[in-house]
XYZ file of C-alpha atoms in Angstrom:
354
model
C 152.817 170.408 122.569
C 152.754 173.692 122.972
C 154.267 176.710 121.871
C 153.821 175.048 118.557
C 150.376 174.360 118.637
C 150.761 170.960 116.962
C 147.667 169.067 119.002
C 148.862 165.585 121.358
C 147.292 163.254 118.784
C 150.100 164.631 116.261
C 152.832 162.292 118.759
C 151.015 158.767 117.776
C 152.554 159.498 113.816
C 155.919 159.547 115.721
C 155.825 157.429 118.728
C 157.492 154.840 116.781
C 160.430 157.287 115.970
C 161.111 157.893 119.601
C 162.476 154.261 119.894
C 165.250 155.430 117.474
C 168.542 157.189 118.028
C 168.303 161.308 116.642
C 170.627 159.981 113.609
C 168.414 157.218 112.770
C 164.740 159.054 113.305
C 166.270 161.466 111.238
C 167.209 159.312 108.699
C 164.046 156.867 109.260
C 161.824 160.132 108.823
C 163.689 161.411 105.540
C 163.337 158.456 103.779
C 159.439 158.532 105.203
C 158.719 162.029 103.514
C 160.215 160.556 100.160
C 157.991 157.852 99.809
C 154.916 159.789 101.389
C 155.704 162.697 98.678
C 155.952 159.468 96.007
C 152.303 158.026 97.378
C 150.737 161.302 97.016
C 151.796 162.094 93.500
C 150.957 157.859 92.524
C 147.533 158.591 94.058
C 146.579 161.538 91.922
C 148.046 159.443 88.756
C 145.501 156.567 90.062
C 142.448 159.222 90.314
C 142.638 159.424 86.804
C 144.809 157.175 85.192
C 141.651 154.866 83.653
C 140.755 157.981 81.823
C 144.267 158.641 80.050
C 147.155 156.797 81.421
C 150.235 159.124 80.039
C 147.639 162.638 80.369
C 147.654 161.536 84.577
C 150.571 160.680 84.674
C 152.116 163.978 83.076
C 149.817 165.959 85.075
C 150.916 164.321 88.474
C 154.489 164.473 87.562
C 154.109 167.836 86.406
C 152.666 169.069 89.590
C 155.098 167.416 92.049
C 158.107 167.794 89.919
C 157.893 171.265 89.329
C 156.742 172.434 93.043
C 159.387 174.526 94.988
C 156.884 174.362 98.368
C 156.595 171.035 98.125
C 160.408 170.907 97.748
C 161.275 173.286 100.711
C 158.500 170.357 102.996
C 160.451 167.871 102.192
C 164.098 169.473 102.629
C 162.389 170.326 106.247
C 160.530 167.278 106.551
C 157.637 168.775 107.717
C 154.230 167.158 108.353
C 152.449 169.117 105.776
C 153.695 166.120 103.436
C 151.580 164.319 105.479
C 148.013 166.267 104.737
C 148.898 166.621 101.280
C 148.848 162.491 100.972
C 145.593 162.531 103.229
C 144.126 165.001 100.704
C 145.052 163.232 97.492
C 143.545 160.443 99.168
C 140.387 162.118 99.683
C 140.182 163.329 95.980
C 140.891 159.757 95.035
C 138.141 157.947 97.121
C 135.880 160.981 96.025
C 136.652 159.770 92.693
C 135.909 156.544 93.325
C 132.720 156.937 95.469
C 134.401 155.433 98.599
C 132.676 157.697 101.052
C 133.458 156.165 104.364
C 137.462 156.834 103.691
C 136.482 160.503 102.684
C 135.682 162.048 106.337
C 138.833 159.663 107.740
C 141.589 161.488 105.696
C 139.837 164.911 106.017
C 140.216 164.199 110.078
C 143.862 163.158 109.639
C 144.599 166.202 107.968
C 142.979 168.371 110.822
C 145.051 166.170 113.654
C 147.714 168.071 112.404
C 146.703 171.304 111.519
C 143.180 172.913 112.451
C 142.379 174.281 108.745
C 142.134 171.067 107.149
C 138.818 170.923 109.180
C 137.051 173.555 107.131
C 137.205 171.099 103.867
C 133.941 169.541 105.081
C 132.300 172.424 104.093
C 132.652 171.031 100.451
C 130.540 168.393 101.119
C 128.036 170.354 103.505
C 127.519 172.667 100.662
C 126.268 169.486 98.689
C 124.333 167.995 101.633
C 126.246 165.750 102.392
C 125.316 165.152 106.191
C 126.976 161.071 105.337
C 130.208 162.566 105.299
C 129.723 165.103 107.898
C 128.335 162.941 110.580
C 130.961 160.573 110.062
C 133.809 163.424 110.477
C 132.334 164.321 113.582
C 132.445 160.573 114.908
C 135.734 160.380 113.320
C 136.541 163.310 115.550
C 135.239 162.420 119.048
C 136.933 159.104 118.707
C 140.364 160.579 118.004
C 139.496 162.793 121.110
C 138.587 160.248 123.501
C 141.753 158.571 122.452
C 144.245 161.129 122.388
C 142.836 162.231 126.134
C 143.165 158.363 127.053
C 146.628 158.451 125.884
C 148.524 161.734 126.817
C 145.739 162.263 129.685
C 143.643 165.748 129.929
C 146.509 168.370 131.223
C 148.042 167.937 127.763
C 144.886 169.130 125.612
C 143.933 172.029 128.515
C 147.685 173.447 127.574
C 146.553 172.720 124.000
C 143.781 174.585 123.963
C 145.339 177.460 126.002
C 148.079 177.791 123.393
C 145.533 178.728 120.759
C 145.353 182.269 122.097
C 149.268 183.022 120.879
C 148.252 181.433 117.303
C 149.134 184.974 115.754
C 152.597 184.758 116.661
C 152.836 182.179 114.235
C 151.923 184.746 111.441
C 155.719 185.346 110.128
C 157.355 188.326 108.924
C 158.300 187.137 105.012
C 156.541 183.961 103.233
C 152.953 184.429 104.842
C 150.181 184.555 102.779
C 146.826 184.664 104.999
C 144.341 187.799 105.612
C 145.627 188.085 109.185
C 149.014 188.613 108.065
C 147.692 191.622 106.024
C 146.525 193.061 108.647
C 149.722 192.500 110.779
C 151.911 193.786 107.379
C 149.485 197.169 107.181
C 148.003 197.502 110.629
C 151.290 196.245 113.344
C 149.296 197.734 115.952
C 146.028 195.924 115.620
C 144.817 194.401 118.365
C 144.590 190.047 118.909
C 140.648 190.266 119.139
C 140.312 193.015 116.208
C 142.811 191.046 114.059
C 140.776 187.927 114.859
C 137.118 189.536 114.400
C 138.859 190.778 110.955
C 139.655 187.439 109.893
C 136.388 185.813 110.893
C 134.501 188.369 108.899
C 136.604 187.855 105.984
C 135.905 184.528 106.019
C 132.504 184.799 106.297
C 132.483 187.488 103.792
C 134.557 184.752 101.170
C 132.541 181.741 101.998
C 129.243 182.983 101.221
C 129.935 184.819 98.542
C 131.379 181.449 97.421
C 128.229 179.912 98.333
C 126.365 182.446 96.182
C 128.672 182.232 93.037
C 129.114 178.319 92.955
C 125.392 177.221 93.409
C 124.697 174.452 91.014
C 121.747 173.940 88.939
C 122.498 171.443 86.625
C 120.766 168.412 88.403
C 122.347 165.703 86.187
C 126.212 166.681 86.655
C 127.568 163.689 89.335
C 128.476 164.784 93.191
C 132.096 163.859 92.879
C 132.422 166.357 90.185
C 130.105 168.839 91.797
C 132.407 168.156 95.418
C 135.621 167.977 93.897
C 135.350 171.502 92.439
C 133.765 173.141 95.449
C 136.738 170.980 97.605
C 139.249 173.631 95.410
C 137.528 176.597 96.333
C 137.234 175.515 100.219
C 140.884 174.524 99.887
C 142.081 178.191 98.556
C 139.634 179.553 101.348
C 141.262 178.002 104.296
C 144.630 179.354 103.423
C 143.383 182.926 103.072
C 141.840 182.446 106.205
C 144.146 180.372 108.069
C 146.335 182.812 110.300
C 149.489 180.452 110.436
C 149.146 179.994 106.618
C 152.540 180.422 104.391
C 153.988 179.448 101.450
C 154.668 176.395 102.607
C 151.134 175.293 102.076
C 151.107 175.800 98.526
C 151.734 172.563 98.268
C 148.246 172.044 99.126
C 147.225 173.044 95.834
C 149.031 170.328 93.969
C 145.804 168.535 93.863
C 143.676 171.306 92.324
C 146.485 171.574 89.672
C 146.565 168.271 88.934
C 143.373 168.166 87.951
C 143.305 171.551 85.751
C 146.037 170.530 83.691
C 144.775 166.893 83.374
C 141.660 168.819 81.752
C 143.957 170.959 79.575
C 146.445 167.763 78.468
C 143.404 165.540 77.981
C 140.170 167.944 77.109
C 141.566 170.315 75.423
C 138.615 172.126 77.077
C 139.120 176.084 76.818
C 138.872 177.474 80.491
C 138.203 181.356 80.984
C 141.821 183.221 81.564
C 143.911 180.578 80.759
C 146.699 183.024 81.164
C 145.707 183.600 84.828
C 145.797 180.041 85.625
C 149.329 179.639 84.339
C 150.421 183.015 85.878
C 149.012 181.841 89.171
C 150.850 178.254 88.792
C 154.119 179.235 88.044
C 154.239 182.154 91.116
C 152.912 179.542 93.361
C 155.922 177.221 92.517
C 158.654 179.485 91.916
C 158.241 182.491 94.196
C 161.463 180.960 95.935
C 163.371 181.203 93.334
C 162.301 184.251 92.200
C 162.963 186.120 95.709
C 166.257 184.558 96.267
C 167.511 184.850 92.804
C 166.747 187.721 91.096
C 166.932 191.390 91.258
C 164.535 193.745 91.300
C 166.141 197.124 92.618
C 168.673 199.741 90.972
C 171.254 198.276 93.730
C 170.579 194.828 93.117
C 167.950 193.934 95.887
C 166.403 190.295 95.840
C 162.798 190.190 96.981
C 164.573 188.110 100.195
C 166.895 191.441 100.882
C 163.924 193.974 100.781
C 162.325 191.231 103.396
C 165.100 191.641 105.327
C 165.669 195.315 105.399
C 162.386 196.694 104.978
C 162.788 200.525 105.748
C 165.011 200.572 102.641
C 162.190 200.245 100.505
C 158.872 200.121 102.823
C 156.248 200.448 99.699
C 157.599 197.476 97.441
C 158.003 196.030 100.909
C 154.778 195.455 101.758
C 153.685 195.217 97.947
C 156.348 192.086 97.937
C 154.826 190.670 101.216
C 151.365 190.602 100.072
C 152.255 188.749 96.482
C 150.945 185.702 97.706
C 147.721 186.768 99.427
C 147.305 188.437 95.999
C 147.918 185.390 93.761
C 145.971 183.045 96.456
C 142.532 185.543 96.224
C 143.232 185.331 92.119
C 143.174 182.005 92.070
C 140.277 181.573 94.444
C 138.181 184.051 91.526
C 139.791 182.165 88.878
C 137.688 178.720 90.437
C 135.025 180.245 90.711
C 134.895 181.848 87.620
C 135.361 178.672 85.835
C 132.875 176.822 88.080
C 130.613 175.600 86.179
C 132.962 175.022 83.547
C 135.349 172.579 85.887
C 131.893 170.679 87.259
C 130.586 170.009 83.898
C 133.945 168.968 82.028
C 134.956 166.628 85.302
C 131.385 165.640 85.694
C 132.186 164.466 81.191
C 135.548 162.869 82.202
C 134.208 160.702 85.151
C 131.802 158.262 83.455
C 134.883 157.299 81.418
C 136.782 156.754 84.483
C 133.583 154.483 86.122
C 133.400 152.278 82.974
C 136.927 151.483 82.057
């Protein structure tokens, strides 16, 4: 498993694949991150579809459709397609106050990658110890399995790999804090670069904490989780060393539901603008840095990436766009946090009773 720091319980997903040719696992797998892509975006249309039918369904097409990192997953085929369905499926049995799923999909996403893990601090926040306690049980029996199955050399390497998880942090497309400290500081030590980014994240999750407290008593948990479950979300990209565009899909979810409320509410959100600035640099930064100019001599932002020392300043500027747009975003949720609780907290009854 390693140098790639997927963890052994990753294999069972493609055990099944292994009885195949190459041609036809390739093929078999293809066709598998077309219909998991198609689940995920039918899920978010069934999280709200009893509220508006043709509002959920425009917002889920809109946010699929018109996502370049989900896109570039599925050209790859890479797993992330596979936590993006497990967390539309935990927004949807949020929605639907089927707990017990809830912790089950949040562990399915962390089998894969390690971040998905901190989106249980949405529902710690809210006391939630149901959900919590049956994440860790979740947890140990995935363990006991995965030790049972690939035996206990496998998860020793596992575990020793961690220690060269920065050299995952790439050169262009990265967006987490540890890359900006690789980007401004390429000398920094592993353990400063990693006491850095555990300060930072301490730093963003209690301020979080402190900004997103909610007082209104009579606004519903799965409005109250689902908004603090966007913040955590934004959070463990920023924090996540490994993090790059590629997980923008990620926030497919959160968009989904902001421009469900905009289609269907017609609620007024603070800094609109920001929202839609954010959304369309999140989905077409690809296209922007392989397409257009930006330089007297006709520089892409993909050229500069590649030959830095030609223009170091807008080099690093360039590299640290989506850092930028991810902390903006972040700010922009919890600016609007009461807002989002209270107008999803409205919507939901509707959703209950139809």
């Amino acid at each position: 498993f390693p140098p790639f720091l997927y963890s052994p319980p990753t294999m069972l997903f493609y055990i099944p694949l292994s009885f195949l040719s190459k041609t036809h696992a390739i093929l078999i797998w293809f066709i598998l991150c077309h219909i998991f892509i198609f689940i995920s975006g039918y899920t978010l249309y069934l999280t709200l579809k009893d509220i508006n039918k043709f509002d959920s369904l425009v917002a889920s097409i809109a946010v699929t459709f018109f996502s370049m990192p989900l896109y570039v997953n599925m050209v790859t085929g890479n797993l992330n397609i596979l936590i993006l369905l497990s967390l539309c499926f935990v927004f949807f049995f949020l929605f639907r106050e089927k707990h017990n799923f809830i912790s089950f999909f949040i562990l399915i996403g962390t089998v894969f990658k390690l971040f998905p893990s901190l989106f249980i601090f949405a529902f710690l926040k809210n006391n939630d110890t149901r959900t919590f306690y049956q994440f860790i049980f979740y947890t140990i029996v995935c363990i006991i399995l995965s030790v049972f199955i690939f035996g206990l050399h496998e998860h020793v390497n596992y575990i020793k790999a961690l220690s060269a998880a920065d050299s995952f942090i790439g050169v262009m497309h990265s967006m987490s804090f540890a890359h900006m400290l690789k980007l401004f500081f390429p000398h920094i030590s592993k353990i400063l670069m990693a006491l850095c980014n555990v300060l930072f994240f301490i730093l963003l999750f209690f301020f979080w904490i402190k900004k997103t407290k909610t007082k209104d008593t009579s606004l519903q948990r799965s409005s109250i989780v689902s908004v603090d479950l966007f913040s955590i979300i934004i959070i463990s990209l920023l924090v996540f060393p490994g993090s790059w565009d590629r997980y923008h899909a990620f926030f497919i979810p959160i968009f989904f539901f902001v421009i469900f409320i905009f289609i269907n509410t017609k609620a007024k959100l603070k800094l609109t603008y920001l929202f839609f600035i954010i959304f369309i640099i999140v989905n077409f930064f690809e296209i922007f840095a392989f397409h257009i100019p930006i330089t007297p001599n006709g520089y892409t932002i993909i050229q500069i990436f590649e030959d830095p020392k030609s223009y170091p300043i807008l080099y690093n500027f360039l590299n640290s766009i989506q850092f930028i747009t991810n902390l903006f975003f972040l700010f922009w949720i919890i600016y609007n946090n009461d807002r989002l609780k209270r107008i999803l907290n409205e919507i939901k009854p509707r959703a209950t009773v139809n």
